[in-house]
XYZ file of C-alpha atoms in Angstrom:
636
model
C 24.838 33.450 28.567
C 24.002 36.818 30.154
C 21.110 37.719 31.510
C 20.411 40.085 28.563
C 20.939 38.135 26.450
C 18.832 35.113 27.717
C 15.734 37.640 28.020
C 16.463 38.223 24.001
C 16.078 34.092 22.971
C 13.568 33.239 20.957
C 14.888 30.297 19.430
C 16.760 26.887 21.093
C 17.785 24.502 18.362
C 20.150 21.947 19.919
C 18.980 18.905 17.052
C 21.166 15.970 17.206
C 22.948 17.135 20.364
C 24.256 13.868 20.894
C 26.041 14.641 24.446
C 22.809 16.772 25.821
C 21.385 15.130 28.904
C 19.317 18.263 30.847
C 17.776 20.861 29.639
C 18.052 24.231 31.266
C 15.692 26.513 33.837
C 13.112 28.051 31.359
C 12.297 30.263 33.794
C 15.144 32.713 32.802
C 14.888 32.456 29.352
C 10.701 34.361 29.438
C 10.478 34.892 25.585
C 11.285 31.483 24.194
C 8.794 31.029 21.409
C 11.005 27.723 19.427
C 12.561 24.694 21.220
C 13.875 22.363 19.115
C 15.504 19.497 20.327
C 14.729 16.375 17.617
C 17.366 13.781 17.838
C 18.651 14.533 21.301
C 19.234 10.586 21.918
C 20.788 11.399 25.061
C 18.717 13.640 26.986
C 16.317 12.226 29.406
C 15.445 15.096 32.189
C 13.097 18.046 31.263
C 12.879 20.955 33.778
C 9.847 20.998 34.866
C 9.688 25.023 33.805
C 8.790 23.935 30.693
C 5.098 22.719 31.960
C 4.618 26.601 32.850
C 5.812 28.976 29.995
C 3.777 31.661 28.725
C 5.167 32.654 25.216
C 6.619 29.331 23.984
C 4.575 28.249 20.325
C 6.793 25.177 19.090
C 8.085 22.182 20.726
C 10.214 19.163 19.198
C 11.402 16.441 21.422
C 11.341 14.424 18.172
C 13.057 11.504 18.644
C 14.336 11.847 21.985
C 14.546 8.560 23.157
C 15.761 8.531 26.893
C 13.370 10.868 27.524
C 10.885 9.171 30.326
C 9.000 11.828 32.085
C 7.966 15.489 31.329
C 6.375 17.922 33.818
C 3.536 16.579 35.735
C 1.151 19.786 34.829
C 1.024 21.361 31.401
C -0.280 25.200 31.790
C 1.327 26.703 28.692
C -0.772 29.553 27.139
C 0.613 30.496 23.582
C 1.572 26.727 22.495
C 0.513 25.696 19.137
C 2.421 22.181 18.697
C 3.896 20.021 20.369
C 5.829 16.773 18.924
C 6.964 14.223 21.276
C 6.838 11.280 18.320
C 9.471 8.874 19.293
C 9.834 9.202 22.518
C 9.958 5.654 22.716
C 10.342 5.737 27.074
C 7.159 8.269 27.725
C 4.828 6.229 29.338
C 2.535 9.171 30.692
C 1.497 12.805 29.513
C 1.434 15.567 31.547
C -2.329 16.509 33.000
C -3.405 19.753 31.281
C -4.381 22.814 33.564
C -6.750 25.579 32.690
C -7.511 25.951 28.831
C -4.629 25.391 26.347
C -6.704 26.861 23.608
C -4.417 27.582 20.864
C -2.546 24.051 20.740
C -3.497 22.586 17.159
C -1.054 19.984 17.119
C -0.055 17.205 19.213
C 1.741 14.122 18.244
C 2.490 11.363 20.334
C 3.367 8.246 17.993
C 5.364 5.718 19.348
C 6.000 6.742 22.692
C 4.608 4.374 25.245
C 1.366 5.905 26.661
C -0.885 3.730 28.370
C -3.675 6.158 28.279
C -4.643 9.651 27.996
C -5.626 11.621 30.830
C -9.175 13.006 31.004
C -7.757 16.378 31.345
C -7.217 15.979 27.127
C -10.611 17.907 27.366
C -9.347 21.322 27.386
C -7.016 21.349 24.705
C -10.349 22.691 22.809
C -8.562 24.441 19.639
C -6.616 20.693 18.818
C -7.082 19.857 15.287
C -4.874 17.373 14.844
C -3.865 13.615 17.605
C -1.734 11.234 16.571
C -0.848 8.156 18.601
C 0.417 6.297 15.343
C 2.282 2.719 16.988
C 1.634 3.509 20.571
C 1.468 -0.137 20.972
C 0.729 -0.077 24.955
C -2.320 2.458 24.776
C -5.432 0.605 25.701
C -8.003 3.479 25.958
C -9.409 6.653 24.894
C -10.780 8.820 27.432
C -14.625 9.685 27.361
C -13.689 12.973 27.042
C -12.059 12.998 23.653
C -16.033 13.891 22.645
C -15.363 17.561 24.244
C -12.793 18.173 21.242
C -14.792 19.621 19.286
C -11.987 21.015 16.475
C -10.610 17.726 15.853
C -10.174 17.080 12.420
C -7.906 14.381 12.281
C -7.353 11.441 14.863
C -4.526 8.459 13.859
C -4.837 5.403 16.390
C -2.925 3.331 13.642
C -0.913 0.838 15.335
C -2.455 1.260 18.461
C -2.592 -3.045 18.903
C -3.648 -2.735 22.364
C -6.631 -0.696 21.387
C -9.887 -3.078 22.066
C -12.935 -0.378 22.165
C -13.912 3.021 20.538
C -15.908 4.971 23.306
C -19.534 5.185 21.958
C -19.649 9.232 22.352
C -17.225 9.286 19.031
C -20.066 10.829 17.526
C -20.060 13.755 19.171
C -16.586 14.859 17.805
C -18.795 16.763 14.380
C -15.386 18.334 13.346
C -13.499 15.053 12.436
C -12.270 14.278 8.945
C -9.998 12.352 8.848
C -10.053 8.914 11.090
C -7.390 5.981 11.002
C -8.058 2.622 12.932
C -5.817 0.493 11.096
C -4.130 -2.518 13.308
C -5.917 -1.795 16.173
C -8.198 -4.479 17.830
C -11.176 -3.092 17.825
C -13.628 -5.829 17.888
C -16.434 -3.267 15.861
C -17.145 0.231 15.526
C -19.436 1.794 18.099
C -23.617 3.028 16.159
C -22.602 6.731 16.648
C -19.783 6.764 13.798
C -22.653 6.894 11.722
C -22.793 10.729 13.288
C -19.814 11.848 11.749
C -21.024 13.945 8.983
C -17.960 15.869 8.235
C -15.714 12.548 8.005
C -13.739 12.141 4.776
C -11.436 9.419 5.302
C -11.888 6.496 7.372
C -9.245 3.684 7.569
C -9.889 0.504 9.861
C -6.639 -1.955 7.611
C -5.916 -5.070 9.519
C -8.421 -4.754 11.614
C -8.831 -8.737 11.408
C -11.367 -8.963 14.293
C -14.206 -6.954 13.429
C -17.143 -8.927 11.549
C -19.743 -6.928 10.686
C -19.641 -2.928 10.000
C -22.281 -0.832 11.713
C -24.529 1.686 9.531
C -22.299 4.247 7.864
C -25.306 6.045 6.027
C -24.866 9.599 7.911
C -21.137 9.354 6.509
C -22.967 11.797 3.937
C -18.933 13.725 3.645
C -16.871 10.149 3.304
C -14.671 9.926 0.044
C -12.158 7.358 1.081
C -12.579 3.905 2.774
C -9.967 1.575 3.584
C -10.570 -1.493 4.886
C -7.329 -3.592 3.818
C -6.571 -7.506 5.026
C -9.333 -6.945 7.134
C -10.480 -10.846 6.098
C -14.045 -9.848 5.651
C -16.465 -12.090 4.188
C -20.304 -11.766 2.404
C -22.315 -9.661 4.871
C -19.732 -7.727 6.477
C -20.662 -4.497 4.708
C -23.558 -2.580 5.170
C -26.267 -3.290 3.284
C -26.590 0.390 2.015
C -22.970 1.149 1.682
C -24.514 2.569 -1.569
C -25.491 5.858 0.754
C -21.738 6.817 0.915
C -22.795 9.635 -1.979
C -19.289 11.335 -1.892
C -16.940 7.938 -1.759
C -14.530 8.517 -4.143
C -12.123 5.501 -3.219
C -12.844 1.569 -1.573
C -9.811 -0.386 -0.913
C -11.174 -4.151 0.232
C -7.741 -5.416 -0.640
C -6.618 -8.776 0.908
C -10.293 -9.385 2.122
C -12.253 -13.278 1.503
C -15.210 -11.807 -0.549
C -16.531 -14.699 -3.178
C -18.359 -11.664 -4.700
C -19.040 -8.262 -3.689
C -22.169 -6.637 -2.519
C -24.876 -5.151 -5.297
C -24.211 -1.920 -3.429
C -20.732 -1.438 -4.543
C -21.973 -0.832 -7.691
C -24.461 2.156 -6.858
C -21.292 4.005 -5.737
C -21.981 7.095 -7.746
C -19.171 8.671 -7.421
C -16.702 6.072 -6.850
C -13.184 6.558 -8.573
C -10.966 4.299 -7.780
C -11.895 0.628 -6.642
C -9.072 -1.825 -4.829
C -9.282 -5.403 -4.390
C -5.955 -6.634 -4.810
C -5.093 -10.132 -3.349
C -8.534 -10.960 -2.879
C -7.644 -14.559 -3.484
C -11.342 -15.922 -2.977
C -13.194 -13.485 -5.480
C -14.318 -15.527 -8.269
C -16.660 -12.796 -10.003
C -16.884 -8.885 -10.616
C -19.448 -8.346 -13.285
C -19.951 -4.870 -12.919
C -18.594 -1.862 -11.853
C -19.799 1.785 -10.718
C -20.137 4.314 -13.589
C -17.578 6.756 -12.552
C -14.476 4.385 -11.780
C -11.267 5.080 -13.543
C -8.910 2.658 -11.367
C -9.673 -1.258 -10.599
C -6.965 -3.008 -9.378
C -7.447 -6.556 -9.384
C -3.782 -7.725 -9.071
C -3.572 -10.994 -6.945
C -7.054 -12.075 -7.363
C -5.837 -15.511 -7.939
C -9.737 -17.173 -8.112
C -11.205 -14.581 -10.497
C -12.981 -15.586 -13.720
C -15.558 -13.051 -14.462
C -15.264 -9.555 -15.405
C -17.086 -6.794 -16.554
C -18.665 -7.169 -20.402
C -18.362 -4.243 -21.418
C -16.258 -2.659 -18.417
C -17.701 0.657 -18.878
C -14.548 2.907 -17.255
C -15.001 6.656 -16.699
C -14.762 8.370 -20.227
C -13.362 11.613 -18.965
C -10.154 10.843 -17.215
C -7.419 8.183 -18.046
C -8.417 4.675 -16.719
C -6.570 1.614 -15.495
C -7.790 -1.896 -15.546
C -4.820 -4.242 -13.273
C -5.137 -7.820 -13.858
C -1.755 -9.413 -12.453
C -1.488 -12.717 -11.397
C -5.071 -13.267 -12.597
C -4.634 -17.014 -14.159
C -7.836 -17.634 -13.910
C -9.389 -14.795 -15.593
C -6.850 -16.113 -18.938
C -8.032 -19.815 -18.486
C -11.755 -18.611 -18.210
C -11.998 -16.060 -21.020
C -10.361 -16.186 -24.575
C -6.125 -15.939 -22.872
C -5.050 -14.939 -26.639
C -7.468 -11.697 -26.614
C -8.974 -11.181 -22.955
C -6.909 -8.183 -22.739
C -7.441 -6.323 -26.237
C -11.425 -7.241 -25.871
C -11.419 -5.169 -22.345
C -9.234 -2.132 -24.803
C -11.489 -2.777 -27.251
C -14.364 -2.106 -24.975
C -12.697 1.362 -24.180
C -12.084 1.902 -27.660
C -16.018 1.840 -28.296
C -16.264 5.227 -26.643
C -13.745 7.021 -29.049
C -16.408 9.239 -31.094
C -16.106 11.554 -27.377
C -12.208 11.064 -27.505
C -11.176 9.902 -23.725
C -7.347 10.972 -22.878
C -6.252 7.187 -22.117
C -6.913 3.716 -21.061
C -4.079 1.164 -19.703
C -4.861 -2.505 -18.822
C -2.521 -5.244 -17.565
C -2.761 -9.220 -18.441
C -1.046 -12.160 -18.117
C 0.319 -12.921 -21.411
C 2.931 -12.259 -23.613
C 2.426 -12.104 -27.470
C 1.480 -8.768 -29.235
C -1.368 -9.524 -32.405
C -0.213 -9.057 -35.613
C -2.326 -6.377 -36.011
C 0.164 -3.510 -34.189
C 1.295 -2.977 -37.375
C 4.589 -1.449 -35.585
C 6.496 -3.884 -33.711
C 10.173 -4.051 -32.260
C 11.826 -6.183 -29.819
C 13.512 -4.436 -27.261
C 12.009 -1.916 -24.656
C 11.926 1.166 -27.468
C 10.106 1.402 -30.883
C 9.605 4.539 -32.922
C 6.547 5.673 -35.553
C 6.048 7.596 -37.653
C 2.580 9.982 -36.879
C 0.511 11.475 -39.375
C -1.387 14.755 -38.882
C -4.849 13.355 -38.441
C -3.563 11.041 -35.919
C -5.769 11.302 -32.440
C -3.663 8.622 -30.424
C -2.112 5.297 -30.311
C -2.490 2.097 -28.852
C 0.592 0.452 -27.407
C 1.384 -3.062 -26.338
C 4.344 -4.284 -24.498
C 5.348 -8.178 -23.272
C 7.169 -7.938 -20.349
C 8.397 -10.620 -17.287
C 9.165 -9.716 -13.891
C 10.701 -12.948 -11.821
C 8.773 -13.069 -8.914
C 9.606 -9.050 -8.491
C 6.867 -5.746 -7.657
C 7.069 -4.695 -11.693
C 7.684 -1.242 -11.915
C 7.075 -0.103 -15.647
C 7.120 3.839 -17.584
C 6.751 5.042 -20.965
C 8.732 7.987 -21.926
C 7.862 10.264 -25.075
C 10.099 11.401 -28.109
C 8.507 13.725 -30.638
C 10.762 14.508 -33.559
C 13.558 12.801 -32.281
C 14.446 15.393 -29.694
C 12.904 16.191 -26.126
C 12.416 13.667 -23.702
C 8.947 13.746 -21.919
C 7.695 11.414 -19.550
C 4.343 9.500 -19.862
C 1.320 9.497 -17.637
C 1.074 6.293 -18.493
C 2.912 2.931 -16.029
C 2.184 0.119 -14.020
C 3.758 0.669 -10.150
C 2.595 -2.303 -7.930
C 3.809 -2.240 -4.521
C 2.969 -5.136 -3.188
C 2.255 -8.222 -5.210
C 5.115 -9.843 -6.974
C 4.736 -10.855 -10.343
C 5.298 -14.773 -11.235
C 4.893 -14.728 -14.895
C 4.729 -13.216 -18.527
C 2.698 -10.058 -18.958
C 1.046 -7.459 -21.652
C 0.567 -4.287 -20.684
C -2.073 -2.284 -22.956
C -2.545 1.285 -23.250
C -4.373 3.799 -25.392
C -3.311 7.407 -25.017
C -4.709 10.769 -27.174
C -2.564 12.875 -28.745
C -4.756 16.104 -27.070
C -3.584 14.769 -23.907
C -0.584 14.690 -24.627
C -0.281 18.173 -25.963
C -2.015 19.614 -22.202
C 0.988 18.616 -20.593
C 2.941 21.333 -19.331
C 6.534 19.773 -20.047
C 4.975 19.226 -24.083
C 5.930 21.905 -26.477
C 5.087 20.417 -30.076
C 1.626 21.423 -32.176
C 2.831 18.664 -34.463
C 5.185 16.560 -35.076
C 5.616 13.824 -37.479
C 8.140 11.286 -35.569
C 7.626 9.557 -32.071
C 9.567 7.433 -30.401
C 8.841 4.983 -27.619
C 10.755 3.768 -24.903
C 9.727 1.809 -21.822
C 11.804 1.851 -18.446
C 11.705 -0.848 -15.517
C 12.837 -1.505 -12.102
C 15.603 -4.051 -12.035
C 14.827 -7.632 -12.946
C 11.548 -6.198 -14.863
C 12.309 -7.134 -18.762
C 10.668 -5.370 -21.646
C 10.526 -8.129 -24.134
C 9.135 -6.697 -26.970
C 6.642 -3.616 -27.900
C 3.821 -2.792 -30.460
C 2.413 0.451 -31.801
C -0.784 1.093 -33.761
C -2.145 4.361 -34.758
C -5.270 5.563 -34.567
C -7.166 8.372 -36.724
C -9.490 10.834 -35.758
C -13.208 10.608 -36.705
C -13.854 13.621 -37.779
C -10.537 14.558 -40.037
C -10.936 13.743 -43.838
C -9.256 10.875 -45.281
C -6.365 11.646 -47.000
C -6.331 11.865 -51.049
C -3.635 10.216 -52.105
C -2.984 6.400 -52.333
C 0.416 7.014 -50.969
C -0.925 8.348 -47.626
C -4.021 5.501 -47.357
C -3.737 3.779 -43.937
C -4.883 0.250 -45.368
C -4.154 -1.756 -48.389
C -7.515 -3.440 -48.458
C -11.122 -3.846 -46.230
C -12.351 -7.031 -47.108
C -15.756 -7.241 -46.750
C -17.185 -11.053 -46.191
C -19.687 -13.108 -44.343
C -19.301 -15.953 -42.555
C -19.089 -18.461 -45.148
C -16.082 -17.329 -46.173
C -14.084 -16.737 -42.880
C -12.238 -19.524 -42.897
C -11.468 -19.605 -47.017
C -10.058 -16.062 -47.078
C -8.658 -15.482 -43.353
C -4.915 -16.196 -45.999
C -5.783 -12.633 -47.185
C -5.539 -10.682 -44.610
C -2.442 -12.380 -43.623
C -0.234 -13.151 -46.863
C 3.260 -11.239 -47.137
C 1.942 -9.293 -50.633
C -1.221 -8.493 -48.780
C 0.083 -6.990 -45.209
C -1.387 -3.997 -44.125
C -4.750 -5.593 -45.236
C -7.517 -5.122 -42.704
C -10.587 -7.987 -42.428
C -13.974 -7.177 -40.442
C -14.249 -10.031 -38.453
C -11.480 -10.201 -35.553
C -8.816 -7.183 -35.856
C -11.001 -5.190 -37.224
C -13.882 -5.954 -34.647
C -11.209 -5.661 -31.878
C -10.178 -2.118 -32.974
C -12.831 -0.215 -35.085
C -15.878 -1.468 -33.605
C -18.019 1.636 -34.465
C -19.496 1.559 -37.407
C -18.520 5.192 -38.638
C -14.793 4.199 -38.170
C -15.176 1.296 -40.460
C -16.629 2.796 -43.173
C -13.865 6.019 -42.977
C -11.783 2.827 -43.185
C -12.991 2.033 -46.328
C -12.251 5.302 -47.821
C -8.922 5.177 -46.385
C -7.504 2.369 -48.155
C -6.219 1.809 -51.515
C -8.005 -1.515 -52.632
C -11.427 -2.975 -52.217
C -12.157 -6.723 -52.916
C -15.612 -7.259 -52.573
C -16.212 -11.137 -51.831
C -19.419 -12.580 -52.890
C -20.437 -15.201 -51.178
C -23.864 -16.975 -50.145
C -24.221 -15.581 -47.353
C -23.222 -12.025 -47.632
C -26.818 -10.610 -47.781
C -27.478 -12.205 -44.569
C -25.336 -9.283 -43.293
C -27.151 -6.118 -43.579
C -23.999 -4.236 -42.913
C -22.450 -5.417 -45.828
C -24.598 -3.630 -48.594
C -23.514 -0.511 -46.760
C -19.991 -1.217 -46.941
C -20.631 -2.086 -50.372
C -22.340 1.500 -51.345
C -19.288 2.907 -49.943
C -16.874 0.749 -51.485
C -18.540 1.696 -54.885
C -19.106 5.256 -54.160
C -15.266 5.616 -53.935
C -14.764 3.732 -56.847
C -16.591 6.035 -58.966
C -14.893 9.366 -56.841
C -11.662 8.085 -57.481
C -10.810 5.030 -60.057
C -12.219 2.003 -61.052
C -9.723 0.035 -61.083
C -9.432 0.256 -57.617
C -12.878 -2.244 -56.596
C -11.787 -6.125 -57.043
C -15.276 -7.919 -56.767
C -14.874 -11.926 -56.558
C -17.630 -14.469 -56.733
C -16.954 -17.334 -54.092
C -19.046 -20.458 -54.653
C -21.877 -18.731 -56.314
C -22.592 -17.990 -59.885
C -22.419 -14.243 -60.836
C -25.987 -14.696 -62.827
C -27.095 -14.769 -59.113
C -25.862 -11.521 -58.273
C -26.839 -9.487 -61.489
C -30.555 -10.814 -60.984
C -30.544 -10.564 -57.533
C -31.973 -14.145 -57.344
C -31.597 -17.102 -54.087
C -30.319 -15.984 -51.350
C -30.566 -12.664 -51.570
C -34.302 -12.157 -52.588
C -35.017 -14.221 -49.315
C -33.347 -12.286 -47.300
C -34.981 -8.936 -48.433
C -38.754 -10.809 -48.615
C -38.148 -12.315 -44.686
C -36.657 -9.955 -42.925
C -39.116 -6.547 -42.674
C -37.007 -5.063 -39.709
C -34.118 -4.404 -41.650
C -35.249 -4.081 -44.970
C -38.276 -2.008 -44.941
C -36.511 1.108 -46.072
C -37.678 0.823 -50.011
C -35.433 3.535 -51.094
C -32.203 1.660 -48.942
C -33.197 -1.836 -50.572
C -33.272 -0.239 -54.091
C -30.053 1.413 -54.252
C -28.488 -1.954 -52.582
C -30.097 -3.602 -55.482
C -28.557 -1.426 -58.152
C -25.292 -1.378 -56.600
C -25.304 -5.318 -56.691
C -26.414 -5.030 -60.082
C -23.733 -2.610 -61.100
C -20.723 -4.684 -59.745
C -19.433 -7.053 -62.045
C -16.788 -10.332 -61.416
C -14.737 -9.897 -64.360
C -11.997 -12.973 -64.356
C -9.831 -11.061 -66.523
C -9.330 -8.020 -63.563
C -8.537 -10.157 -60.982
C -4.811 -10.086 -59.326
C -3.414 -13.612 -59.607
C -2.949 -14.080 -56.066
C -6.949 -13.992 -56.178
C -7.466 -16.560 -58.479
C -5.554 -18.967 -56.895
């Protein structure tokens, strides 16, 4: 190269240069602004020009293994970054001379730095040290406090890392902090100074004990403290003063419970304690959370009743592994009580809800159900969502699980909704639960349907995941009228009945002429808990046997189904309201005698609406048991 030429070059990118083992005098090439050398395995001497060029921005020794030395003195004016990550023979960097102002970046991970020289102090305008890995760095110079434009410091790896300097505080700019595997044996009182810090990260730090005050941590929205193996009493008392935490990860930690504080977490999102194998208890959680993975928590039998999950943004509840939680609570319907729970909420429609159980039948009331990993429905236009349930086993692997959409048969469109766990394999049968709105749905940008009357369902795994079977059931919207026709009526039949006749007519709800029937006491409790639902439930089905029994007036709900039970009968036909006496006489009913007359005399709370009680009289009055109406499957 001529010398005109070399006073032209800007740019030196030699990248995987295998057979490079020098570089050249920099002192005759005066406008180099790039150097990019990454992957140079073979070079190992630097001229020592380098340390002293005036217009150079960008330097990559990325990678450059052999590399063991760089120019004693750094006095380079215009750089901006420099990236000496795996540089795996660099034991020492270069002292820095005068004021390298406008160098933002420096990386250093995995090279083999002992320390840093005090002379770090004038790189003023640096935003951004990393020492990710540098396993042989032992200590940070005092006068890391003078940078007062750091944002973001990684130590992460750093294993020979025993003490934080106390004068941390001092660095006002930092946001972003990561500890993780070092050995710090605690964090030094003036952390607590670090207003402007957003993410702090101290996993596997397995030999600090206690945490010091984080309360001026007013800025902090994400705190990791993973396999840490911290027990009661390690967290502050007021961790409740991090207003702005968005996300706590206290996976792999020996907690027995967690702290009251937890809970006061305002604006906490997203709360991780996977593997926590000694947590036997969560009973509540913070108001905002949409996320709580409790995969792995092997001990836990308690959870949240109700688990009241941020209505405004789809929600996951993770429960692998949890054997306990099925032995402790109810196995057949722990995981449709916690959906239920969501469900409660639907009269402000959320956009979707996913849990995961151990398990592996799907109720008979997904009244859509298909073995395989695909199952299609179809959707009616008042539709606001479904609730889908899938069985699935992974043999011992990290389950990996998706739902894609079909509308009409055509486009493909992926789901929002799927279980990706990373880290704790899966040793048995699962469900997998999930509620998502048809709105939603329609926001996504890759969605181009209004309407559609045909969806289809299909569920894809990693390898060695198997989708056993899968269940659909539609849900309808509130506030959309019913439709008029008994071709288009979602249910056969409400029952209503009282306790006393459970047991007796539970056959109903479940014979082969009578599916699609819906009772009031389990599947209906499970899925249309409010009130409003049930009784547009009512006036979406077909049929209405009304059972009379002696102690149906001892449920004040039941007159009101009853009004709207008869209501409908006289709006549409009457031939459509079966009512059956069961082990009382029907001369009780018209005279309103026994039971009933007790219940209205003794109970003032609920009965001291006069104009309520009288039209719950007439309407007992008006409905007759006539033996000759009955279907003969009801007279058996």
């Amino acid at each position: 190269m001529d010398n005109t030429s070399a006073l032209k070059l800007e740019i030196i990118n030699l990248s995987n240069s295998l057979s490079l083992v020098r570089t050249p005098d920099f002192t005759s090439i005066p406008n180099l602004k790039r150097l990019i050398l990454e992957g140079c395995t073979s070079l190992y001497e630097v001229h020592p020009s380098l340390g002293h060029h005036k217009k150079l921005q960008y330097v990559n020794l990325l990678n450059c293994i052999s590399v063991s030395t760089l120019p004693s003195s750094l006095e380079m004016d215009s750089l901006e970054v420099c990236s000496l990550d795996g540089c795996l023979k660099l034991k020492k960097f270069p002292n820095i001379v005068g004021n390298m102002n406008k160098l933002m970046v420096l990386r250093l991970d995995e090279t083999s730095i002992t320390e840093l020289s005090s002379s770090t102090c004038h790189l003023i305008g640096l935003g951004l040290l990393s020492m990710n890995s540098c396993k042989n760095l032992t200590r940070i110079p005092k006068s890391i406090g003078c940078l007062k434009l750091l944002k973001k410091l990684d130590l992460s790896g750093c294993s020979g890392l025993k003490y934080i300097l106390e004068n941390l505080g001092e660095i006002q700019s930092l946001e972003e902090f990561d500890l993780s595997g070092t050995s710090i044996k605690q964090l030094p009182a003036s952390i607590s100074l670090l207003k402007n810090l957003k993410v702090l990260s101290l996993d596997g730090c397995q030999r600090i004990v206690v945490l010091p005050s984080l309360s001026g941590l007013c800025s902090l929205e994400v705190l990791s403290l993973r396999a840490c193996h911290l027990k009661e009493g390690a967290l502050p008392k007021r961790i409740d003063c991090l207003s702005s935490l968005m996300s706590l990860d206290l996976s792999g930690n020996d907690f027995v419970r967690l702290s009251i504080g937890i809970f006061k977490l305002s604006r906490l999102e997203m709360l991780v304690l996977e593997d926590c194998r000694m947590l036997e208890s969560l009973l509540e959680v913070p108001s905002k959370v949409q996320t709580v993975n409790l995969n792995g928590c092997i001990r836990l039998k308690e959870i949240p009743d109700p688990i009241n999950l941020s209505s405004s943004k789809r929600s996951e509840f993770l429960c692998l592994n949890c054997w306990e939680l099925r032995k402790h609570n109810d196995q057949d319907n722990m995981g449709f009580t916690m959906l239920e729970r969501y469900l409660q909420g639907l009269s402000n429609p959320r956009p979707g809800f996913g849990i995961v159980v151990p398990g592996n039948e799907i109720p008979c009331w997904f009244n859509h159900q298909k073995k395989g990993s695909s199952i299609s429905v179809e959707v009616h236009s008042w539709s606001m969502g479904f609730v889908a349930c899938v069985a699935f086993s992974a043999s011992g692997e990290k389950p990996s699980l998706f739902c894609h959409f079909k509308a009409n048969g055509r486009e493909n469109y992926p789901s929002p909704m799927g279980i990706s766990c990373n880290s704790i394999q899966v040793l048995s049968d699962h469900l997998w639960l999930f509620y998502l709105s048809f709105d939603y749905l329609k926001e996504l940008k890759e969605w181009q349907h209004e309407s559609f009357s045909n969806m289809e369902l299909s569920f894809h795994s990693s390898e060695r995941v198997k989708v056993k079977n899968c269940g659909v059931f539609l849900l309808y919207s509130l506030h959309t009228p019913p439709p008029s026709q008994f071709d288009g009526m979602q249910y056969d039949i409400p029952i209503i009945r009282g306790t006393y006749t459970s047991n007796t007519f539970t056959h109903l709800s479940t014979a082969p002429a009578l599916r699609g029937t819906i009772s009031d006491d389990k599947e209906l409790e499970r899925v249309m808990t409010i009130r409003s639902r049930l009784l547009e439930a009512i006036e979406e089905s077909g049929l209405s046997v009304i059972i009379f029994a002696r102690d149906c007036a001892s449920l004040t709900w039941c007159f009101d189904e009853l009004v709207k039970m008869v209501r409908f009968m006289d709006e549409m036909r009457p031939d459509t309201v079966f009512p059956v006496s069961y082990d009382i006489k029907q001369s009780m009913i018209d005279f309103l005698t026994w039971s009933y007359t007790i219940v209205f005399d003794e109970d003032e709370e609920n009965f001291r609406n006069e104009v309520k009680v009288k039209r719950w009289m007439n309407i007992l009055t008006g409905v007759k048991s006539d033996e000759k109406s009955r279907p003969e499957s009801l007279k058996r």
